[in-house]
GROMACS .gro file of C-alpha atoms in nm:
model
  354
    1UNK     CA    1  -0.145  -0.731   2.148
    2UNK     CA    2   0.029  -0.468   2.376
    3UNK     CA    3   0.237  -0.755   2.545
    4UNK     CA    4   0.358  -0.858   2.197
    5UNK     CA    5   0.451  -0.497   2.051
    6UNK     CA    6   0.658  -0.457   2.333
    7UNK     CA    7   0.803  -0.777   2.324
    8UNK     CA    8   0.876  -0.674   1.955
    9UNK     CA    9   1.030  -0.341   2.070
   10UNK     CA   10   1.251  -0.459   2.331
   11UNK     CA   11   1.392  -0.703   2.040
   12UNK     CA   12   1.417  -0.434   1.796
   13UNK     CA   13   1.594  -0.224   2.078
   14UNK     CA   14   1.823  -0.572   2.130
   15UNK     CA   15   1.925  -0.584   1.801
   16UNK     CA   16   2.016  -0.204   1.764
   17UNK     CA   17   2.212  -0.228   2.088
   18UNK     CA   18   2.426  -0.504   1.921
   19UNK     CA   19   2.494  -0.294   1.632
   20UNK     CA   20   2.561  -0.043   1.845
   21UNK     CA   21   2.851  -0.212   1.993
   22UNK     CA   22   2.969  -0.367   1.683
   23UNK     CA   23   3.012  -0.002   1.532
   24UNK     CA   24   3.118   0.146   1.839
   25UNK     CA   25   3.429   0.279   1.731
   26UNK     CA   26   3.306   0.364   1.360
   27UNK     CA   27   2.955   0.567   1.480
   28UNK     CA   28   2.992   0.651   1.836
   29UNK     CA   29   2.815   0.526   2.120
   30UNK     CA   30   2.521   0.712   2.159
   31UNK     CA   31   2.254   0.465   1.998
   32UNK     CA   32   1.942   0.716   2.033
   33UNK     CA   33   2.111   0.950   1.806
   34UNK     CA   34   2.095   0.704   1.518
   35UNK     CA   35   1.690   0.675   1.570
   36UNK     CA   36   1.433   0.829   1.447
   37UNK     CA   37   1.040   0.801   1.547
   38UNK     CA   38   0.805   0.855   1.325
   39UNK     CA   39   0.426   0.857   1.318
   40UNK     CA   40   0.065   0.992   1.213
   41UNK     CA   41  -0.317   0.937   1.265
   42UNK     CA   42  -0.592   0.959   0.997
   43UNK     CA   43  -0.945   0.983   1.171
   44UNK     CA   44  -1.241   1.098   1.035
   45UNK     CA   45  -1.643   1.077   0.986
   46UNK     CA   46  -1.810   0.907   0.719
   47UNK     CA   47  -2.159   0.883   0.579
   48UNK     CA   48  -2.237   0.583   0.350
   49UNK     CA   49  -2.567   0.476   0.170
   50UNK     CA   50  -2.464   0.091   0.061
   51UNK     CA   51  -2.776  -0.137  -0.094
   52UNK     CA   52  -3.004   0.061  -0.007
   53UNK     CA   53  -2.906   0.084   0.365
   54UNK     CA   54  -2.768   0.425   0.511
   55UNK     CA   55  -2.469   0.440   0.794
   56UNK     CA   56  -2.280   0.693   0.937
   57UNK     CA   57  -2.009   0.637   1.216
   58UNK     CA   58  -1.701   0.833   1.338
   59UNK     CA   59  -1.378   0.601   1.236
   60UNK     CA   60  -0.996   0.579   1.347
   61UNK     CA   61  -0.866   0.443   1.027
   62UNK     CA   62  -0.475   0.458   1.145
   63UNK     CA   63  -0.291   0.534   1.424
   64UNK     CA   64   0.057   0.442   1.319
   65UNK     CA   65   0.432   0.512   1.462
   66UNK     CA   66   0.747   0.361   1.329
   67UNK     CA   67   1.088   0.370   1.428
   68UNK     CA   68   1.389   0.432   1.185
   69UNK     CA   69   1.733   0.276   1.288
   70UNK     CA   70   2.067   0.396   1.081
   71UNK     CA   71   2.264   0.124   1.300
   72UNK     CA   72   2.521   0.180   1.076
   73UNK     CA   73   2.608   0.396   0.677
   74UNK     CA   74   2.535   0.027   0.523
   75UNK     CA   75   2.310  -0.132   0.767
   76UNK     CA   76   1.959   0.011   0.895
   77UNK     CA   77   1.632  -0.123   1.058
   78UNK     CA   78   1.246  -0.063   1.070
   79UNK     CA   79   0.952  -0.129   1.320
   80UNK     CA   80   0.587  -0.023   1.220
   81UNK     CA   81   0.301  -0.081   1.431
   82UNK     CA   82  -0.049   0.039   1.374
   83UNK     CA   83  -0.234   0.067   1.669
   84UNK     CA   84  -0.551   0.028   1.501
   85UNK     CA   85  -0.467  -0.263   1.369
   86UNK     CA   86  -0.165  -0.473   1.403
   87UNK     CA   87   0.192  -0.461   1.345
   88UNK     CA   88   0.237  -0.363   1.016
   89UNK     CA   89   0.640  -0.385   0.901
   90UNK     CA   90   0.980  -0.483   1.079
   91UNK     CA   91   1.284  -0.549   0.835
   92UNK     CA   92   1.625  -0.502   0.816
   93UNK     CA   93   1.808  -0.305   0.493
   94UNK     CA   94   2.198  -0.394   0.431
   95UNK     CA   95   2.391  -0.220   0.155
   96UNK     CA   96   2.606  -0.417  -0.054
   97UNK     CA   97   2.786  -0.165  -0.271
   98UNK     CA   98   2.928   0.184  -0.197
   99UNK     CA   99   2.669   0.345  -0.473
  100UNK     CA  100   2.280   0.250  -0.398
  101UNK     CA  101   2.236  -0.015  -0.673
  102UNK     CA  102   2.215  -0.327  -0.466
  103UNK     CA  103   2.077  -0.301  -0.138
  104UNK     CA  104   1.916  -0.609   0.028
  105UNK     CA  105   1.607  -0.644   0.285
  106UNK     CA  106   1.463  -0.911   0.472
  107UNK     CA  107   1.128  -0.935   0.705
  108UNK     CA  108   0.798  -0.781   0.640
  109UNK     CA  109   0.777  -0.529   0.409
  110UNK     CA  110   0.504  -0.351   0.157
  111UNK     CA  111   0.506  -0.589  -0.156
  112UNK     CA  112   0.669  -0.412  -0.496
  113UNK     CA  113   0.322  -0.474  -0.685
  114UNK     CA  114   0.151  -0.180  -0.823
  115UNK     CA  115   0.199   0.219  -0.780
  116UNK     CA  116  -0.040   0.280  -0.537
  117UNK     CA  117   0.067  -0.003  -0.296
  118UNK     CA  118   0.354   0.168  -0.286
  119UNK     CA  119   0.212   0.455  -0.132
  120UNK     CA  120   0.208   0.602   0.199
  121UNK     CA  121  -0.102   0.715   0.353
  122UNK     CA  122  -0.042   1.000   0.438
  123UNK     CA  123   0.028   1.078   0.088
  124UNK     CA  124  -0.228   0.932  -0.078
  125UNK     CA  125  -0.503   1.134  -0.225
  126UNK     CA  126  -0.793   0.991  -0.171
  127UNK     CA  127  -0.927   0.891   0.188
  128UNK     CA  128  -1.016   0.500   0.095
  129UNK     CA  129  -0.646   0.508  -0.030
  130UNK     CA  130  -0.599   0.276  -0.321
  131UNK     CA  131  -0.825   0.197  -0.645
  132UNK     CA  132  -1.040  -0.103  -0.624
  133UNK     CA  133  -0.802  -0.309  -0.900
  134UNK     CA  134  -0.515  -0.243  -0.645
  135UNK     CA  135  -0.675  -0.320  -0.321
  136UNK     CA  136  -0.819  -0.662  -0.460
  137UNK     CA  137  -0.490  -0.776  -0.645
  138UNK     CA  138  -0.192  -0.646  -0.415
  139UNK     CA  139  -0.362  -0.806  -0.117
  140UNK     CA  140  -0.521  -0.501   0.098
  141UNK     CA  141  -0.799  -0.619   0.228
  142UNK     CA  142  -1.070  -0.699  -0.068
  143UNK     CA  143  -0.999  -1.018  -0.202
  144UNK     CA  144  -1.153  -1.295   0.056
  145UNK     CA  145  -0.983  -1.622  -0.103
  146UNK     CA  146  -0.657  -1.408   0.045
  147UNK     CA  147  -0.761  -1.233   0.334
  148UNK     CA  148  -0.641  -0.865   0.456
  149UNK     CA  149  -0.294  -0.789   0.444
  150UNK     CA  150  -0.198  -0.430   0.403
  151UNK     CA  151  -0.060  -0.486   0.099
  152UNK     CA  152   0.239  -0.657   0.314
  153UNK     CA  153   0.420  -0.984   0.341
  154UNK     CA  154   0.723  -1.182   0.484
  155UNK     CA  155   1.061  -1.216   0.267
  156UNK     CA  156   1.342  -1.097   0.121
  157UNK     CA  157   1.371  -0.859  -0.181
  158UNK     CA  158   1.681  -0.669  -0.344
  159UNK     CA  159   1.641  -0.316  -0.460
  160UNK     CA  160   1.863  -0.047  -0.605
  161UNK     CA  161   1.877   0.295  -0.834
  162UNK     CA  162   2.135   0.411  -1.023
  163UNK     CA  163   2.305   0.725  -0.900
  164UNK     CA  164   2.102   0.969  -1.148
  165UNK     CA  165   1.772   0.791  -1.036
  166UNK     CA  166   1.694   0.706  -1.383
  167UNK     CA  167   1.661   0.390  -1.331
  168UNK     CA  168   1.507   0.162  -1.033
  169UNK     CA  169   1.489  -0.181  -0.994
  170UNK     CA  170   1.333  -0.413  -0.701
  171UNK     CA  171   1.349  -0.813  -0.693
  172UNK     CA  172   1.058  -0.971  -0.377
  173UNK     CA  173   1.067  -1.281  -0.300
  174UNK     CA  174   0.762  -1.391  -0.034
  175UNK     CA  175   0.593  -1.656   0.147
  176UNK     CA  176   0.258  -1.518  -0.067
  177UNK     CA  177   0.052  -1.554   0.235
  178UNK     CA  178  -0.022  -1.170   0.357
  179UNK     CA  179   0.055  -0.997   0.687
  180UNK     CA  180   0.151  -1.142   1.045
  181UNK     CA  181   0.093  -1.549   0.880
  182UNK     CA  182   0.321  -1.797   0.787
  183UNK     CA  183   0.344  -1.990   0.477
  184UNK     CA  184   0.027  -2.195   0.405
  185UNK     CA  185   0.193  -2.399   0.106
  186UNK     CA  186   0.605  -2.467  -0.008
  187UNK     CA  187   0.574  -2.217  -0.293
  188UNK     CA  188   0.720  -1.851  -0.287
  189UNK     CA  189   0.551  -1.544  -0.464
  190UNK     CA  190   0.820  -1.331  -0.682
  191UNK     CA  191   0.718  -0.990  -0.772
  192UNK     CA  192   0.952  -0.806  -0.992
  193UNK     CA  193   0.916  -0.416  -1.037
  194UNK     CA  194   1.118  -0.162  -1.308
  195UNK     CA  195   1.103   0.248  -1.306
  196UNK     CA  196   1.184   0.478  -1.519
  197UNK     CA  197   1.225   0.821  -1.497
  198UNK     CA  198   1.297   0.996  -1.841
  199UNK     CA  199   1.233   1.322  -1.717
  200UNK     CA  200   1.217   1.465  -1.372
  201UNK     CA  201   0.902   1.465  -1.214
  202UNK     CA  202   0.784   1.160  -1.449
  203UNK     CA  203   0.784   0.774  -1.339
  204UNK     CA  204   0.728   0.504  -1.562
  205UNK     CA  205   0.619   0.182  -1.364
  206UNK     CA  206   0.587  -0.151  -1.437
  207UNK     CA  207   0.532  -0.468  -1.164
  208UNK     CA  208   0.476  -0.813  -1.237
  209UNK     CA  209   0.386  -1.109  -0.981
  210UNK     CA  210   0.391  -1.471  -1.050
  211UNK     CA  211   0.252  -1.766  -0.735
  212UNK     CA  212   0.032  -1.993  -0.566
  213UNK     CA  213  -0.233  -1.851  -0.324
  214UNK     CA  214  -0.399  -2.112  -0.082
  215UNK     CA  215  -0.791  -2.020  -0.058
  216UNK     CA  216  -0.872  -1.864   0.302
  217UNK     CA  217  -1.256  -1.942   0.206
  218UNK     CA  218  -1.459  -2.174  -0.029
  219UNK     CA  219  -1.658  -2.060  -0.309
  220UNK     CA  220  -1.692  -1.661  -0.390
  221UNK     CA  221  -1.947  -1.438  -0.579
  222UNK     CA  222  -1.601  -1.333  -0.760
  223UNK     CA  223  -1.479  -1.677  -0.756
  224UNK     CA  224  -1.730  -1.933  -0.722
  225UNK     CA  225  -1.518  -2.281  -0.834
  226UNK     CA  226  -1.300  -2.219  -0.549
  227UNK     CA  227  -1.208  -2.464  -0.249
  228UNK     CA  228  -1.107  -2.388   0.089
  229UNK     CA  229  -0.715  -2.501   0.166
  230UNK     CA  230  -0.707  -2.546  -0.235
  231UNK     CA  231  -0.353  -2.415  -0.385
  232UNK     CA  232  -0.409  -2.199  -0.678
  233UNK     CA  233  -0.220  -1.980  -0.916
  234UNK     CA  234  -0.171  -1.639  -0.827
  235UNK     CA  235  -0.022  -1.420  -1.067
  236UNK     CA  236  -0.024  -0.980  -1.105
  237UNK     CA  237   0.100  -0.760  -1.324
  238UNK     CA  238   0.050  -0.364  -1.386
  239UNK     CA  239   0.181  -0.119  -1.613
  240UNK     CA  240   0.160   0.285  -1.518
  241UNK     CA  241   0.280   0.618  -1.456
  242UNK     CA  242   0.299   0.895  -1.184
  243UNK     CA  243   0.398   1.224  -1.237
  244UNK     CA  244   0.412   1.498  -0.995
  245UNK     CA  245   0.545   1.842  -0.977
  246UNK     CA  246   0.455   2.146  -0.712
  247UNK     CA  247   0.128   2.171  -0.732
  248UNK     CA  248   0.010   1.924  -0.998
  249UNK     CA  249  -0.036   1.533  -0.930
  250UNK     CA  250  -0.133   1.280  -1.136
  251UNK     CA  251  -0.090   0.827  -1.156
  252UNK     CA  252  -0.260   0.613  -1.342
  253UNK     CA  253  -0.218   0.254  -1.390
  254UNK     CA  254  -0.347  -0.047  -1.579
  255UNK     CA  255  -0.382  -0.335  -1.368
  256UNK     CA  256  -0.430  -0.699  -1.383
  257UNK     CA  257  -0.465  -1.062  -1.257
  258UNK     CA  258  -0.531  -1.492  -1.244
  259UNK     CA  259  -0.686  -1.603  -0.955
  260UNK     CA  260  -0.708  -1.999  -1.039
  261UNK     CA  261  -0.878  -1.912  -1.449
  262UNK     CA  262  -1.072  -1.632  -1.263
  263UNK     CA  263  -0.901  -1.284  -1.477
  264UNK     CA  264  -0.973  -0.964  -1.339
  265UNK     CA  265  -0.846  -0.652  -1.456
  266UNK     CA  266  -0.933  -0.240  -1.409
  267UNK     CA  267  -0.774   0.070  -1.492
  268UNK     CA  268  -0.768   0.400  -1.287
  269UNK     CA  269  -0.670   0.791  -1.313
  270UNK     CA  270  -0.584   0.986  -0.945
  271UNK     CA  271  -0.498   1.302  -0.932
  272UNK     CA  272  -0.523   1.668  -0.789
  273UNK     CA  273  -0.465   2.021  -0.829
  274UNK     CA  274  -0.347   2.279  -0.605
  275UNK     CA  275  -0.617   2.530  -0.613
  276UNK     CA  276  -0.435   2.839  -0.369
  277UNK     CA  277  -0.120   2.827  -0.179
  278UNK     CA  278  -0.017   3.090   0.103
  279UNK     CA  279   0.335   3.213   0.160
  280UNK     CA  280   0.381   2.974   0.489
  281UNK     CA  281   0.257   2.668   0.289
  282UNK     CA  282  -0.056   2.659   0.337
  283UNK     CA  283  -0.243   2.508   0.086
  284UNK     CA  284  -0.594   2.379  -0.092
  285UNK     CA  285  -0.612   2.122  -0.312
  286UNK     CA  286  -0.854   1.974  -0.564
  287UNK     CA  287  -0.865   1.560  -0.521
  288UNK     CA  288  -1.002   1.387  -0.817
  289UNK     CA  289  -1.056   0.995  -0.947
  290UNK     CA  290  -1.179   0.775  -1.152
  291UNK     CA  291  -1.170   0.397  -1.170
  292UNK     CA  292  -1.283   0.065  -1.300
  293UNK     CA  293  -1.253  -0.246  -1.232
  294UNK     CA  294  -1.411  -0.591  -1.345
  295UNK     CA  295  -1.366  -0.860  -1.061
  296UNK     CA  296  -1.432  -1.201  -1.299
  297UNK     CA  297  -1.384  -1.080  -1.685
  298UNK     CA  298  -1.584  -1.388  -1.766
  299UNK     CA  299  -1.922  -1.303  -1.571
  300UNK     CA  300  -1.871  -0.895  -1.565
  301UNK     CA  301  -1.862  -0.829  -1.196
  302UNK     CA  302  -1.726  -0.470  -1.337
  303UNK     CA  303  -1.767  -0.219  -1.090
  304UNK     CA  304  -1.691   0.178  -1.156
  305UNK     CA  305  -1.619   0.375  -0.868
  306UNK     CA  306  -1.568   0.813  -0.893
  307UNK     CA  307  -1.416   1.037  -0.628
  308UNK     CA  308  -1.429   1.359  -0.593
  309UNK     CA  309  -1.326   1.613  -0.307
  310UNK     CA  310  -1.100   1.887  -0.168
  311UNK     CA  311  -0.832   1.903   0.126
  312UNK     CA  312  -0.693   2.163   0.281
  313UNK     CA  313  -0.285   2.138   0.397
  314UNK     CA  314  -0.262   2.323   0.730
  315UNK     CA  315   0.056   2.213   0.874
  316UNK     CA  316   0.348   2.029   0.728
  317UNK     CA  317   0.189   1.661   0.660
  318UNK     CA  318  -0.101   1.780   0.807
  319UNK     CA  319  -0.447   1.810   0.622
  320UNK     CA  320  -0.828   1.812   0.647
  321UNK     CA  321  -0.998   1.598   0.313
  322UNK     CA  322  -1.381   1.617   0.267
  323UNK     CA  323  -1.466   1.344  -0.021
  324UNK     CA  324  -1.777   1.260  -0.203
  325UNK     CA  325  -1.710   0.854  -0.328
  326UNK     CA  326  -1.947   0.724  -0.550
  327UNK     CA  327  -1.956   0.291  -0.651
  328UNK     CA  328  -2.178   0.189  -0.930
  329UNK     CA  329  -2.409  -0.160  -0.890
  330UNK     CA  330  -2.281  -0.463  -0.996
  331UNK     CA  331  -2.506  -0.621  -1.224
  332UNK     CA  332  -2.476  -0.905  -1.306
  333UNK     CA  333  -2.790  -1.133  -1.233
  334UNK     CA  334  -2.610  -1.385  -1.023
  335UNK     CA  335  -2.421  -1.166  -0.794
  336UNK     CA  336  -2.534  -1.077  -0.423
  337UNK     CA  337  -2.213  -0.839  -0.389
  338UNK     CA  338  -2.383  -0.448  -0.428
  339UNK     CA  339  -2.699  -0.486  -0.602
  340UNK     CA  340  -2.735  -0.120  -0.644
  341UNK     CA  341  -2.480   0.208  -0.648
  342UNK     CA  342  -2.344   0.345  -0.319
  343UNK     CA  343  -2.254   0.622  -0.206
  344UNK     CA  344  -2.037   0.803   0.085
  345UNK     CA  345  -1.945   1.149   0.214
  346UNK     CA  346  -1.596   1.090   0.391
  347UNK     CA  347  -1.426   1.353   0.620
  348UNK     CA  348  -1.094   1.301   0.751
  349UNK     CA  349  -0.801   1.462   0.970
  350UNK     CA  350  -0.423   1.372   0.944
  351UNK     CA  351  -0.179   1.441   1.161
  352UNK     CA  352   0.173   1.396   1.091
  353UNK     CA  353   0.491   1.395   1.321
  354UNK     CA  354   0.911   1.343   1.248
   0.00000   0.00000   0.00000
């Protein structure tokens, strides 16, 4: 793994050196002045009681650092590697027009599905990140029939926003197979997304996704006609809203999807609440949730899952998040997937650097 990231950065490094030269006489030659590193850990302690059976372990859940590349006004780059994990994005923006409404980007990239997807950590509220409907449908990690994926894949999209920021637009067109894989089958996923943003600090979302998966496993508690290697219809869509002003934050989002006939669908509500704030920025915050999600509409593998917590802000994008999580059983009679209601007391420390 470390022999390929730096294989990765020296080609990153190749390509910005040949923009570099390109735009000599446009930018200047000092190519380390157009980059910008980036990075943050999340690491924590958590304390989980699932089927009965009680855990506790200290976790690293990121340790990420990217690299921002402005090779040029129109033309910029991107290299994300998580060093708990695995390379995570590397794509290249161009933009076409001298206004930001078409702009085009090609490698691996976060898919346009959903709100939360859309995310970064280190902004997210709660510690286990996105709401169950989310993580199952946009790929991150819950779904076995599509394996983990970050909530990434490999293609091209076109984006753009008018110059008020009314109005947003982004076109993805992907191999549909997840993070670091190639294509398992000749179809391509398209995901189309649309804001809105009537009034400032409000965001009207919608995302839509329409492909063919190809099933990493057999047969599933969620999905249990499935065949391994079988190519099956994979189509998302979501409709929701985020709003957000200083210290008030709330999204919600109705979500939904066809895995084969299999529907699932869920709803959720994430926000918080700045409770005190101190003249230097300092600040505590309230962190609430609630979510549902059903897994297979047709046998009720509905699962509800509440969060409650607080974190404290002590440095710019840096903050300390206690979090009580609570998953109700799913009950239906033929399912061996959480029998009974768990629950978890997560603790967690983020550190963020420019």
């Amino acid at each position: 793994m470390t022999r390929t990231f730096i294989s990765l950065i020296a080609a990153a490094c190749g390509m910005l050196s040949l923009g570099n030269t390109v735009q000599a006489q446009t930018m200047g030659p000092d190519l380390m002045d157009r980059i910008a590193v980036h990075g943050f850990i999340q690491g924590g302690y958590t304390f989980a009681e699932k089927n009965g059976v009680k855990t506790n372990s200290f976790d690293m859940k990121r340790a990420i650092v990217w690299m921002d590349a402005d090779i040029t006004p129109r033309w910029s780059f991107r290299f994300m590697h998580d060093f708990s994990s695995s390379v995570q994005e590397y794509f290249t923006d161009v933009r076409l027009t001298n206004d930001n409404m078409l702009n085009v980007r090609f490698g691996q990239f976060k898919n346009a599905f959903s709100i939360e997807n859309g995310l970064a950590p280190f902004l997210a509220e709660t510690i286990d990140l996105c709401a169950e409907g989310v993580t199952y449908l946009a790929g991150c990690g819950s779904d076995p029939l599509y394996g983990v994926s970050a909530g990434r894949d490999l293609g091209l999209a076109v984006f753009g926003e008018t110059d008020d920021k009314f109005f947003r637009y982004e076109l993805n067109v992907l191999n549909g197979t997840g993070i670091n894989r190639k294509d398992r089958n000749n179809s391509k996923d398209v995901i189309g997304r649309l804001e809105f943003r009537p009034v400032n600090g409000l965001n009207i979302v919608a995302t839509g996704q329409i492909g063919y998966g190809n099933a990493l496993v057999g047969p599933t508690v969620f999905n249990p006609l499935m065949v391994i290697g079988q190519d099956y219809r994979r189509n998302r869509y979501s409709i929701g809203a985020n709003y957000r002003t200083d210290g008030l934050g709330i999204h919600s989002e109705f979500v939904s999807g066809y895995d084969r006939d299999v529907e699932s669908l869920g709803a959720y509500i994430t926000g918080f609440k700045t409770l005190c704030k101190t003249k230097n920025g300092n600040a505590l915050d309230l962190i609430a949730s609630y979510d549902y999600f059903d897994f297979n509409t047709s046998l009720d593998l509905d699962m509800h899952k509440a969060v409650l917590g607080l974190q404290y802000w002590f440095f710019k994008g840096c903050r300390l998040q206690m979090q009580y999580v609570y998953k109700s059983a799913i009950t239906d009679y033929r399912s061996v997937f959480n029998k009974i209601g768990n629950h978890a007391l997560m603790c967690q420390v983020q550190v963020k650097f420019n």
